[in-house]
Every structure is written in C-alpha cells, then in structure tokens.
Short mmCIF file of C-alpha atoms in Angstrom, two decimals:
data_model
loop_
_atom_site.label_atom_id
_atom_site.label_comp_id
_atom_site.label_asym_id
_atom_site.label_seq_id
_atom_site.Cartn_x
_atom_site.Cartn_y
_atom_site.Cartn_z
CA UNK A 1 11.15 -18.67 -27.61
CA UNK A 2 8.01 -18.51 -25.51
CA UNK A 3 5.22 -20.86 -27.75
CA UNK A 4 1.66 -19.49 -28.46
CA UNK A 5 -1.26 -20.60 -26.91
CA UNK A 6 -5.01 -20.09 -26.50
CA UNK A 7 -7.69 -19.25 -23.94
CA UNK A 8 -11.33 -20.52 -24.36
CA UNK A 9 -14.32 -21.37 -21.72
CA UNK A 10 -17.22 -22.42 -20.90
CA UNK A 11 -20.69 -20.98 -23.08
CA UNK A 12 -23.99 -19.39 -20.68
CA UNK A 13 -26.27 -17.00 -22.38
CA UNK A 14 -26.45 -14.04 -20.73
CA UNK A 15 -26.21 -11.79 -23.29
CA UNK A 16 -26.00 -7.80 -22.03
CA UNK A 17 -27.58 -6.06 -25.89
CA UNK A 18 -26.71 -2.59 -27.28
CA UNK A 19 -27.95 -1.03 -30.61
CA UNK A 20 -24.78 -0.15 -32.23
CA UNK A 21 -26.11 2.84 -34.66
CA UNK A 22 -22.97 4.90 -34.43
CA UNK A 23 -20.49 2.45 -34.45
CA UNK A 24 -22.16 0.82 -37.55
CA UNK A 25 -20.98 3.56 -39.61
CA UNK A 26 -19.24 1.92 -42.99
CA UNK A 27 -19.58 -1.33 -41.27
CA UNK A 28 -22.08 -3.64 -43.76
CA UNK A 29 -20.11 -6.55 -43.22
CA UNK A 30 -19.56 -7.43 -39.57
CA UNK A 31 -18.52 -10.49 -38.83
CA UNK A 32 -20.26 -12.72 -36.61
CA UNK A 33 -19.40 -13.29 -33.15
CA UNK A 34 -18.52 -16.90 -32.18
CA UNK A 35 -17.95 -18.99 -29.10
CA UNK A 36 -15.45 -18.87 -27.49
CA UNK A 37 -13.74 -15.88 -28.73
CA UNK A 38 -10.57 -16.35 -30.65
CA UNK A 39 -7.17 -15.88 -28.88
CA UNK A 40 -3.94 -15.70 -28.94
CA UNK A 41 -1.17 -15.38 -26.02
CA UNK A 42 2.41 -15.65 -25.19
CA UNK A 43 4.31 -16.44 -22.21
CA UNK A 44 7.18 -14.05 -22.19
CA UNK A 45 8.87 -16.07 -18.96
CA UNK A 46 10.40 -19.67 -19.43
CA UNK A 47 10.38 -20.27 -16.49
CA UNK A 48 6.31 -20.64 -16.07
CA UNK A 49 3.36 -18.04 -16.76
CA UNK A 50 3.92 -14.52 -14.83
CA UNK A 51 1.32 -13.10 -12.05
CA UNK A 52 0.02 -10.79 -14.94
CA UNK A 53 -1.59 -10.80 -17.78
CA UNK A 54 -2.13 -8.27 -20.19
CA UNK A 55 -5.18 -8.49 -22.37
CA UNK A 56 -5.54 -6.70 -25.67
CA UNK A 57 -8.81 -5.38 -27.20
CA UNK A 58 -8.79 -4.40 -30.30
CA UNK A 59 -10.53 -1.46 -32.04
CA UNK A 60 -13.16 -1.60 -34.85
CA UNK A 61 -11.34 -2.25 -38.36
CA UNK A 62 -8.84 -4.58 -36.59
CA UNK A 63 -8.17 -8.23 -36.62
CA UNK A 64 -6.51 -11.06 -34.50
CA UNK A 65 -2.60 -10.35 -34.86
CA UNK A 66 -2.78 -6.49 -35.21
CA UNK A 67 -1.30 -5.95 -31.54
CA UNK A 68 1.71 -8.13 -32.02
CA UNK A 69 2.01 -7.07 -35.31
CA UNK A 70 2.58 -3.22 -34.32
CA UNK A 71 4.78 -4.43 -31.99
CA UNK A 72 2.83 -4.14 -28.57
CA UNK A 73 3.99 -7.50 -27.70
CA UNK A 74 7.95 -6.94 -28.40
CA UNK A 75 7.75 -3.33 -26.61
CA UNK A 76 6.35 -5.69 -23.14
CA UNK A 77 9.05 -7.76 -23.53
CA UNK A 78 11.59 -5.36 -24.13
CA UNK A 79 10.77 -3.51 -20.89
CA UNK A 80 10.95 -6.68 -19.06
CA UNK A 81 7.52 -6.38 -17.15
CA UNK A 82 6.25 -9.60 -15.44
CA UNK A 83 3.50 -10.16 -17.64
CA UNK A 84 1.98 -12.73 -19.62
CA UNK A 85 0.06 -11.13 -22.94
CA UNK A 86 -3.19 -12.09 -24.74
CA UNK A 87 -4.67 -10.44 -27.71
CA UNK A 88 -8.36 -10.92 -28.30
CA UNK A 89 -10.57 -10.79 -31.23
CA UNK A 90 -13.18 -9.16 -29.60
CA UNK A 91 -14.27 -7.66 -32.81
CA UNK A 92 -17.84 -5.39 -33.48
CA UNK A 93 -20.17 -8.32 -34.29
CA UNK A 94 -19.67 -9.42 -30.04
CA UNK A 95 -20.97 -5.50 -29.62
CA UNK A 96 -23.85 -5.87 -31.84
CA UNK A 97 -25.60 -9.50 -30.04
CA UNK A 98 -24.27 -7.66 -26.81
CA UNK A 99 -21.97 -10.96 -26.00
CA UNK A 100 -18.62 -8.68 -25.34
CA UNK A 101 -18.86 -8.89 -22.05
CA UNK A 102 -19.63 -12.31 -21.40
CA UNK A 103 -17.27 -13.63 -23.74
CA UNK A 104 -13.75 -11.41 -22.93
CA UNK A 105 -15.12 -12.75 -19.19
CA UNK A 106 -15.79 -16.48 -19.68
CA UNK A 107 -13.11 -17.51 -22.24
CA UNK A 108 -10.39 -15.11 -21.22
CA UNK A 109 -10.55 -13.56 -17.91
CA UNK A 110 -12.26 -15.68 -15.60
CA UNK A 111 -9.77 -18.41 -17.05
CA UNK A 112 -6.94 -16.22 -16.44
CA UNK A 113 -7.98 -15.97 -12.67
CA UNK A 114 -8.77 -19.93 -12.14
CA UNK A 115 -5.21 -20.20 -13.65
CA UNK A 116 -2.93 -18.66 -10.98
CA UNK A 117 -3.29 -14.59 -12.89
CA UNK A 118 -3.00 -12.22 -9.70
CA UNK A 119 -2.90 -9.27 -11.75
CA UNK A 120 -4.88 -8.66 -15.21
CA UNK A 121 -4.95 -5.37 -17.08
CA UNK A 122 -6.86 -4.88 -20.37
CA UNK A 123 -6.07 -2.45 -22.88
CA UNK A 124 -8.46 -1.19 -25.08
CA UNK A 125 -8.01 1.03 -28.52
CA UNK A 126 -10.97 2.70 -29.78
CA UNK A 127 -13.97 0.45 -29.82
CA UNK A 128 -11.88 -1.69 -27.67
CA UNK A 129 -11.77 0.89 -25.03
CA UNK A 130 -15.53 1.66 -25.30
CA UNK A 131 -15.49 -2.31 -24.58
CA UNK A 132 -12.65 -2.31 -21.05
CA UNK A 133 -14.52 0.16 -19.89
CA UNK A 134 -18.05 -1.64 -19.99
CA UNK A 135 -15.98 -4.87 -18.76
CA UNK A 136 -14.53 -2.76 -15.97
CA UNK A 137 -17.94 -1.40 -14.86
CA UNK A 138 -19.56 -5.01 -15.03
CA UNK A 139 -16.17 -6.65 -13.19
CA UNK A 140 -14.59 -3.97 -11.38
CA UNK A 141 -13.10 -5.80 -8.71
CA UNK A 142 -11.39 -8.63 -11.30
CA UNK A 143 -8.89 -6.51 -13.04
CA UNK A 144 -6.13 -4.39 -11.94
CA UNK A 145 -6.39 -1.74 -14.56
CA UNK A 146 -7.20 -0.48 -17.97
CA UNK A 147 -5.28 1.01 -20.39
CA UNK A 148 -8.10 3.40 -22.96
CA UNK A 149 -5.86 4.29 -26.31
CA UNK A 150 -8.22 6.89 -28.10
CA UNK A 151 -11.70 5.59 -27.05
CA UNK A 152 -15.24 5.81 -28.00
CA UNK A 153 -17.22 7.51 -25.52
CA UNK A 154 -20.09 8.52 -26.99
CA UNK A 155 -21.62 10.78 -30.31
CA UNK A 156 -20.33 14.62 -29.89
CA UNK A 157 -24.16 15.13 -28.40
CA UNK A 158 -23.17 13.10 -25.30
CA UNK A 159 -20.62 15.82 -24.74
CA UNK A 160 -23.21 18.54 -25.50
CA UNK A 161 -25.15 16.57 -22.65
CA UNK A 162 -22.30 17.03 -20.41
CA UNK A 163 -21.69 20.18 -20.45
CA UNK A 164 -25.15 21.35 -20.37
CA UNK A 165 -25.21 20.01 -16.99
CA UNK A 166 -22.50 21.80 -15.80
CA UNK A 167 -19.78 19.18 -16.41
CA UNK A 168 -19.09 15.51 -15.12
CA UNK A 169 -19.62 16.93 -11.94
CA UNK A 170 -22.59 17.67 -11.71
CA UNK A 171 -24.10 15.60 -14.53
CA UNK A 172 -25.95 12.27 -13.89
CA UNK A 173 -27.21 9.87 -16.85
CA UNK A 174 -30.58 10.33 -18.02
CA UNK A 175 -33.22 7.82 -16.20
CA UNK A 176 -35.35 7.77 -19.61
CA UNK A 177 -32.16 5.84 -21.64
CA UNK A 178 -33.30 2.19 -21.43
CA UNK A 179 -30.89 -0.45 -20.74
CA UNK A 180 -29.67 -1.94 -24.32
CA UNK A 181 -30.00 1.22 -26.19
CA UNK A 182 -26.62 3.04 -27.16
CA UNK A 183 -27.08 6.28 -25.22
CA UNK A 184 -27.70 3.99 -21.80
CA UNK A 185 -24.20 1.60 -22.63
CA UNK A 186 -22.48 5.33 -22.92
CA UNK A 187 -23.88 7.24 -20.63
CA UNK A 188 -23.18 4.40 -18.08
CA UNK A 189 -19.67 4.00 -19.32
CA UNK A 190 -19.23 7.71 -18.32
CA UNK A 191 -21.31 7.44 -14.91
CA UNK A 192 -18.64 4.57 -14.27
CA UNK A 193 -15.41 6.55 -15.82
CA UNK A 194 -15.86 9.70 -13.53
CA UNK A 195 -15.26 8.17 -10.43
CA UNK A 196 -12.93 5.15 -12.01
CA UNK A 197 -8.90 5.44 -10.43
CA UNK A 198 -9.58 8.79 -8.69
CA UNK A 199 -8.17 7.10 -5.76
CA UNK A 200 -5.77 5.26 -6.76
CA UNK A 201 -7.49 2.07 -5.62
CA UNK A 202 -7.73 -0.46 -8.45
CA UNK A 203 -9.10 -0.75 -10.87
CA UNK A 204 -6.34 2.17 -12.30
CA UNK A 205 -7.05 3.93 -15.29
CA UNK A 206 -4.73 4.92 -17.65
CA UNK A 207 -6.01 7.35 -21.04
CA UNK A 208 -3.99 8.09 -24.06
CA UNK A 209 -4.85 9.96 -27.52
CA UNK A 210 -3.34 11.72 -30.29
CA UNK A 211 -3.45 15.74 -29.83
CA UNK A 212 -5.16 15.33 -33.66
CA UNK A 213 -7.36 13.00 -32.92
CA UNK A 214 -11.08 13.86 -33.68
CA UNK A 215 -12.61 12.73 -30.57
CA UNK A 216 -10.55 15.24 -28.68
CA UNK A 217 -13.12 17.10 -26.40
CA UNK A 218 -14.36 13.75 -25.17
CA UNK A 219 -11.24 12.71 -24.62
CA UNK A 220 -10.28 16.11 -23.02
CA UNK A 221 -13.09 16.22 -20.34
CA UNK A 222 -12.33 12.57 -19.25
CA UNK A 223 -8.33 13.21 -18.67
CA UNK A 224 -9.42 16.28 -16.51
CA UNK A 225 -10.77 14.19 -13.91
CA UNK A 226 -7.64 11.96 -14.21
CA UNK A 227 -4.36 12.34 -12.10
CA UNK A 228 -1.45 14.22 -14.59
CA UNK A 229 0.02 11.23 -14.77
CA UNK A 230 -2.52 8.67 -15.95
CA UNK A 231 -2.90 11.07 -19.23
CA UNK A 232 -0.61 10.56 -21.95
CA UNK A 233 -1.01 12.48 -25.32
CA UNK A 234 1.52 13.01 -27.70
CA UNK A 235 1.49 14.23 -31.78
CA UNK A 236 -1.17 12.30 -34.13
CA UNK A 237 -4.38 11.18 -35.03
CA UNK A 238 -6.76 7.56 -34.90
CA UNK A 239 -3.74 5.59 -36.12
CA UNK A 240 -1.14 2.83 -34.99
CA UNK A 241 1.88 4.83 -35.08
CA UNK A 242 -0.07 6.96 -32.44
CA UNK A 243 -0.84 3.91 -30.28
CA UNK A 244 2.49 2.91 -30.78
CA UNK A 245 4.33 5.64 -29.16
CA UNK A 246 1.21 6.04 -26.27
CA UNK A 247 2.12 2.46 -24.96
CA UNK A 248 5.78 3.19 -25.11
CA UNK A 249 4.74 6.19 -22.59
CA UNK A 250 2.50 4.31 -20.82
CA UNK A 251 4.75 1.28 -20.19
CA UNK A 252 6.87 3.37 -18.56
CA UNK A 253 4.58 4.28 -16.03
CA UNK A 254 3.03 0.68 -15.26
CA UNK A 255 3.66 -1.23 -12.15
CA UNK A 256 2.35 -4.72 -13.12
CA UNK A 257 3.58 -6.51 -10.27
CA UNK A 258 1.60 -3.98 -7.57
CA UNK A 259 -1.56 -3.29 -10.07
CA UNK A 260 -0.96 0.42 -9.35
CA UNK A 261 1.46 2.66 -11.30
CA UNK A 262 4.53 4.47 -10.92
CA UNK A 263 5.26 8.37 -11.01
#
C-alpha cells in the first residue's frame, strides 16, 4: 500500500492580512498557524508519483485527517484517476496572520511543481474554498483547477451589494475597501470568480452545495455564471455526507490528466 508522506518548504514573510470578523464567529480558540504547514499525502501509483496532484483544503471546524477520513481519498482511488493526493491543515489561524497564501504556496504547491506535478487541482470546502479561490486569484496560472464544496463568499450584505448593482455583470468591487480588510479579500474573490473557467481555459472551476445549505443565494448567483456542468448540487446542508456525495459527482466529471473536464 502506497506509504504517507509530507510536503514542507522554504519560510519568506510576505504575509497578504485579512480581518477575519465573520469567520471568527464561535471561534475563541484558533489555533496558531505554524511553518511549514502540516501535511499529509499519498501516492496512489507504485509505480512512482502521478502528473497530478490533488490538494485538499479544509473548512473551518476541521482538522488534518478529516478528508481521508470521509473517504475523499478511497473515492480517488477507486475511480482510478492519475493523481497523487495531499490534505492540508490549512486551518483559520493561517487566515487570521494572512499567511494562507504563502504557506499552501511555499510548502505545498510550489514543491509540488519543482517535483515533476504537471497538473495540481485544489479543493476547497467552506473556508477552504474562500481560501482556493484567493490562491487561484494570487497563482492563477499554477493550478489546473479548483474544486469549491459549499464556500464562503462573503456576509449576505455582499450579495445585497450585488444585486444592487444589477448583478455580477455589471457590478465592480468598491475602490473604498482597503486591501487587508474582509470586504476587499471578498469582494476580490468575487471580481476574480466571475470571469474564472468561463472559457474553459484553466484554471477550471468546479462548484458544489447542498440544495439546504444556508449560503444558497451566494452560491446560486456564482453557479449562474458557470457552465451546467461545472455545478453540482444535490439534497443537504453544511455537512460531510453532503461533500461526500458532491465529490462522487464531481469525480465523475474530472479529467486530471488534460486539467480540463469531461461532459
């Protein structure tokens, strides 16, 4: 059986800071970021590493081992993609000193690409996705795609802002949100999302979400500017068993060895 390993690099501070009011909610005991960030992989091929890798980000209450625990891991294997896996602990206290970033790039990615990697694809649930899609925005042209399973986008008043403007459309963020506040990480996450896979020129973007979860009209005006196909909902709210049975769906659509999908 394929052995575990780990993924670390080098340490530069560059740190890109966020204030984190809304995702602080019921959070009094972050833990602290550290360098490098805590990893773990597997190698599902014997013979030698695979020209993918799939990197896992995890959402706010979870910890190192959750993915592989739910069975992401097993369900890659099982559909016999060529693709290596690594699951991250890219946890909230990297979002609060504004290190996400830097870290999933120095001691994962960048790593990944000096080591042979053609193809890498990060998936993201919740906080997680709020995170691939800042990564994606910062490094667009050094992943493949993203996977977003239920993600933050933004306090229901960034959807008020939205549509007050007419839609994504014709919306644009507001110039007054200073970088490192929350409302300038979102609304750049959004100026970024609404043009992100629309031609089918990587980085793809793949969305998924429970039809109860409560971040529903975010996630609803995002999939309408998505192909049909890159939108996967099915029964169920902010829980595993949700993400579970998205990245079943969505596994069945991903072409790892192109970086595009399939219909």
């Amino acid at each position: 059986m394929p052995g575990m390993r780990r993924i670390a690099g080098l340490r530069v501070a560059v740190p890109l800071a966020f204030l984190c009011g809304v995702l602080l909610c019921g959070c009094a005991h972050t833990r602290a970021a550290v360098a490098p960030l805590p990893s773990m992989s597997r190698e599902l091929r014997s013979d030698g590493h695979a020209s993918t890798l799939i990197v896992f980000l995890p959402g706010r209450r979870s910890h190192l081992g959750d993915f592989e625990h739910e069975g992401f891991f097993d369900m890659v294997r099982d559909r016999g993609l060529d693709a290596d896996l690594v699951e991250t602990d890219l946890h909230l206290g990297y979002y609060m000193d504004g290190t996400y970033a830097r870290r999933l790039w120095e001691d994962v990615v960048s790593p990944a690409r000096d080591a042979g990697y053609r193809r890498i694809w990060l998936v993201g649930i919740s906080l997680g996705g709020s995170g691939a899609i800042g990564f994606a925005r910062e490094h667009p042209d050094a992943i493949a795609g993203f996977v977003l399973l239920s993600p933050f986008l933004g306090p229901p008043e960034m959807l008020v802002r939205i549509r007050s403007q007419g839609g994504l459309a014709t919306w644009s963020p507001d110039p007054a949100a200073g970088p490192g506040s929350l409302k300038w990480f979102i609304e750049q996450n959004w100026d970024f999302l609404r043009h992100a896979g629309a031609d089918g020129r990587p980085p793809v973007l793949f969305l998924g979400y429970g039809r109860d979860e409560p971040m529903v009209p975010s996630l609803d005006l995002l999939a309408d500017t998505l192909p049909a196909d890159r939108v996967i909902r099915v029964p169920g709210g902010h829980r595993w068993n949700t993400w579970r049975g998205l990245w079943a769906e969505i596994l069945k659509r991903l072409d790892t060895s192109s970086g595009s999908a399939t219909g």
